[in-house]
Amino acid sequence: MQQAIDLIKSSKNILILTHKNPDGDAVGSVLGLSEALLSLPKNVECFSKNKIPDVFKFLTSVSSIKNQISPKHYELVILLDCAFFLRTGIDNINEVISSHNNLLVIDHHPKNKIERGCVSIIDDKASSTAILIYALLKKMRIKITKNISDCLLTGIFTDTGGFQHSNTDPQSLETAAELMRKGSRIDKIAKNIFNGKNVPAIKLWGKALSRIQTDKSTGMAVSYISKSDMEECGAKEEDASGLVNIINTVSDAKFSLLLTESADKKIKGSLRSEDYHGIDVSEIARSLGGGGHKLASGFEMESENVENSVEKIRKIMLKKL
Ligand code: 5GP
Ligand code: MN
């Protein structure tokens, strides 16, 4: 952590990046850290390959995350909520992180590839990247404003599934309490993220839920969303966020899978399980080139057909069992 602080202190222009398809922890971590560094003051720019999902619009600084990187010199590039730069999805990432930049990674994913030559703060026991950033800001004695609190609490809240997943630990609750004392409200975050669904999103969930299937031989509960589903409902890909957690509530399933057809003949897979099933879904994700946590992971595969993808995953699981 001290190495990270020294790097930040000695850098003027800083670029903050996160993984593609950013979730609440990615968005909250980028915005929270960015606002904190701006107060030092530093020149900070934030970039995401994908548009930030509308559910995070209540975070006031969300428009500061751009989808264009300005071609200037950054002394420091910080990567959040993932540990290797390929995960940013940026095509010319090697140009962006050319050798004159210092690199800092802050992440909580286990067994990840870690970019070489980085200073890194990696703690796979941490519930979220946001909680690691909170510890860093405290150590740097940076004033944690209400805005920063909202961002970091959003990260902790979303990555613990609203303090319900097995990664919900005393430290997450203690940090959440400290952030609430700075003015953040869990009810407001919950309302925006979990309860603020629009009609197209609910219709899309309905379609996927109506076709859930369970596979007895593997213990998998599976459903999918096709491009035509999204068109018919007037929904966007981001509207599927959170749906896999509902599929994961099927009582006789050991793990759940949601496949979502994305525009470019790629299928995005989301896997979830519960601790007491003793399954590590990140192993499935990794064998398909993805990654994540033991109980929540994801991958992307080239495929034109969701049925083929389900069959592929069924075979991987059968081999493992
Ligand atoms: P989700 O299913 O919500 O997209 O992702 C669950 C977890 O898996 C998150 O921690 C996310 O960062 C990780 N994850 C999702 N997709 C990928 C992927 O394609 N590659 C890697 N390495 N991790 C992923
Ligand atoms: Mn995370």
mmCIF file of N, CA and C and ligand atoms in Angstrom, residues 19-21 23 81 84 87 108-109 112 159 244 268-272 289-293 296-300, ligand 1:
data_model
loop_
_atom_site.group_PDB
_atom_site.id
_atom_site.type_symbol
_atom_site.label_atom_id
_atom_site.label_comp_id
_atom_site.label_asym_id
_atom_site.label_seq_id
_atom_site.Cartn_x
_atom_site.Cartn_y
_atom_site.Cartn_z
ATOM 1 N N HIS A 19 -12.727 -2.867 -15.681
ATOM 2 C CA HIS A 19 -13.052 -3.921 -16.653
ATOM 3 C C HIS A 19 -14.233 -3.528 -17.540
ATOM 4 N N LYS A 20 -14.330 -4.224 -18.671
ATOM 5 C CA LYS A 20 -15.472 -3.970 -19.556
ATOM 6 C C LYS A 20 -16.757 -4.435 -18.871
ATOM 7 N N ASN A 21 -17.893 -4.035 -19.399
ATOM 8 C CA ASN A 21 -19.185 -4.293 -18.749
ATOM 9 C C ASN A 21 -19.112 -3.971 -17.255
ATOM 10 N N ASP A 23 -19.553 -3.224 -13.419
ATOM 11 C CA ASP A 23 -20.629 -3.428 -12.447
ATOM 12 C C ASP A 23 -20.534 -2.335 -11.372
ATOM 13 N N ASP A 81 -10.637 -3.284 -9.994
ATOM 14 C CA ASP A 81 -11.586 -4.403 -10.019
ATOM 15 C C ASP A 81 -11.256 -5.447 -11.083
ATOM 16 N N PHE A 84 -5.619 -7.479 -14.955
ATOM 17 C CA PHE A 84 -4.831 -7.457 -16.184
ATOM 18 C C PHE A 84 -5.553 -6.599 -17.218
ATOM 19 N N ARG A 87 -8.651 -7.121 -19.715
ATOM 20 C CA ARG A 87 -10.032 -7.097 -19.197
ATOM 21 C C ARG A 87 -10.733 -5.750 -19.417
ATOM 22 N N HIS A 108 -9.748 -7.521 -6.123
ATOM 23 C CA HIS A 108 -10.071 -8.524 -5.098
ATOM 24 C C HIS A 108 -10.443 -9.872 -5.728
ATOM 25 N N HIS A 109 -10.095 -10.069 -7.008
ATOM 26 C CA HIS A 109 -10.400 -11.358 -7.634
ATOM 27 C C HIS A 109 -9.293 -12.365 -7.335
ATOM 28 N N ASN A 112 -6.138 -14.628 -10.199
ATOM 29 C CA ASN A 112 -6.146 -13.877 -11.446
ATOM 30 C C ASN A 112 -4.750 -13.808 -12.042
ATOM 31 N N ASP A 159 -21.350 -5.677 -4.683
ATOM 32 C CA ASP A 159 -20.532 -6.898 -4.730
ATOM 33 C C ASP A 159 -20.889 -7.892 -3.621
ATOM 34 N N VAL A 244 -29.316 -13.207 -12.977
ATOM 35 C CA VAL A 244 -28.721 -14.521 -12.669
ATOM 36 C C VAL A 244 -28.876 -14.857 -11.180
ATOM 37 N N LYS A 268 -22.327 -13.801 -23.583
ATOM 38 C CA LYS A 268 -21.780 -13.501 -22.262
ATOM 39 C C LYS A 268 -22.417 -14.460 -21.284
ATOM 40 N N GLY A 269 -21.610 -15.119 -20.480
ATOM 41 C CA GLY A 269 -22.136 -16.052 -19.483
ATOM 42 C C GLY A 269 -21.921 -15.523 -18.079
ATOM 43 N N SER A 270 -22.924 -15.697 -17.237
ATOM 44 C CA SER A 270 -22.794 -15.337 -15.817
ATOM 45 C C SER A 270 -23.092 -16.575 -14.997
ATOM 46 N N LEU A 271 -22.215 -16.887 -14.070
ATOM 47 C CA LEU A 271 -22.372 -18.075 -13.226
ATOM 48 C C LEU A 271 -22.473 -17.672 -11.760
ATOM 49 N N ARG A 272 -23.342 -18.334 -11.030
ATOM 50 C CA ARG A 272 -23.478 -18.076 -9.599
ATOM 51 C C ARG A 272 -23.652 -19.395 -8.866
ATOM 52 N N GLY A 289 -12.093 -19.219 -20.592
ATOM 53 C CA GLY A 289 -11.354 -17.974 -20.852
ATOM 54 C C GLY A 289 -11.828 -16.797 -20.026
ATOM 55 N N GLY A 290 -12.753 -17.038 -19.100
ATOM 56 C CA GLY A 290 -13.231 -15.961 -18.234
ATOM 57 C C GLY A 290 -12.605 -16.044 -16.861
ATOM 58 N N GLY A 291 -13.332 -15.590 -15.859
ATOM 59 C CA GLY A 291 -12.802 -15.614 -14.500
ATOM 60 C C GLY A 291 -13.803 -15.047 -13.530
ATOM 61 N N GLY A 292 -13.334 -14.721 -12.346
ATOM 62 C CA GLY A 292 -14.215 -14.139 -11.336
ATOM 63 C C GLY A 292 -13.982 -14.769 -9.986
ATOM 64 N N HIS A 293 -15.045 -14.814 -9.190
ATOM 65 C CA HIS A 293 -14.958 -15.342 -7.829
ATOM 66 C C HIS A 293 -15.532 -16.760 -7.774
ATOM 67 N N ALA A 296 -19.304 -16.286 -7.933
ATOM 68 C CA ALA A 296 -19.842 -15.351 -8.941
ATOM 69 C C ALA A 296 -18.778 -15.121 -9.985
ATOM 70 N N SER A 297 -19.001 -15.661 -11.177
ATOM 71 C CA SER A 297 -17.994 -15.423 -12.212
ATOM 72 C C SER A 297 -18.649 -15.320 -13.576
ATOM 73 N N GLY A 298 -17.814 -15.009 -14.544
ATOM 74 C CA GLY A 298 -18.361 -14.782 -15.873
ATOM 75 C C GLY A 298 -17.353 -15.089 -16.960
ATOM 76 N N PHE A 299 -17.842 -15.130 -18.173
ATOM 77 C CA PHE A 299 -16.988 -15.417 -19.327
ATOM 78 C C PHE A 299 -17.685 -14.899 -20.571
ATOM 79 N N GLU A 300 -16.929 -14.901 -21.663
ATOM 80 C CA GLU A 300 -17.515 -14.521 -22.942
ATOM 81 C C GLU A 300 -17.085 -15.570 -23.949
HETATM 82 P P1 5GP B 1 -21.046 -10.965 -13.854
HETATM 83 O O1 5GP B 1 -21.640 -12.313 -14.038
HETATM 84 O O2 5GP B 1 -21.783 -10.151 -12.837
HETATM 85 O O3 5GP B 1 -20.805 -10.246 -15.130
HETATM 86 O O4 5GP B 1 -19.597 -11.182 -13.254
HETATM 87 C C1 5GP B 1 -19.370 -11.863 -12.042
HETATM 88 C C2 5GP B 1 -17.889 -11.774 -11.684
HETATM 89 O O5 5GP B 1 -17.105 -12.400 -12.687
HETATM 90 C C3 5GP B 1 -17.342 -10.342 -11.573
HETATM 91 O O6 5GP B 1 -16.408 -10.327 -10.531
HETATM 92 C C4 5GP B 1 -16.670 -10.114 -12.897
HETATM 93 O O7 5GP B 1 -15.615 -9.211 -12.796
HETATM 94 C C5 5GP B 1 -16.175 -11.507 -13.288
HETATM 95 N N1 5GP B 1 -16.230 -11.690 -14.738
HETATM 96 C C6 5GP B 1 -17.330 -11.579 -15.533
HETATM 97 N N2 5GP B 1 -17.029 -11.810 -16.827
HETATM 98 C C7 5GP B 1 -15.694 -12.062 -16.862
HETATM 99 C C8 5GP B 1 -14.763 -12.373 -17.930
HETATM 100 O O8 5GP B 1 -15.118 -12.464 -19.114
HETATM 101 N N3 5GP B 1 -13.457 -12.541 -17.558
HETATM 102 C C9 5GP B 1 -13.031 -12.451 -16.257
HETATM 103 N N4 5GP B 1 -11.727 -12.641 -15.981
HETATM 104 N N5 5GP B 1 -13.876 -12.171 -15.241
HETATM 105 C C10 5GP B 1 -15.188 -11.988 -15.526
#
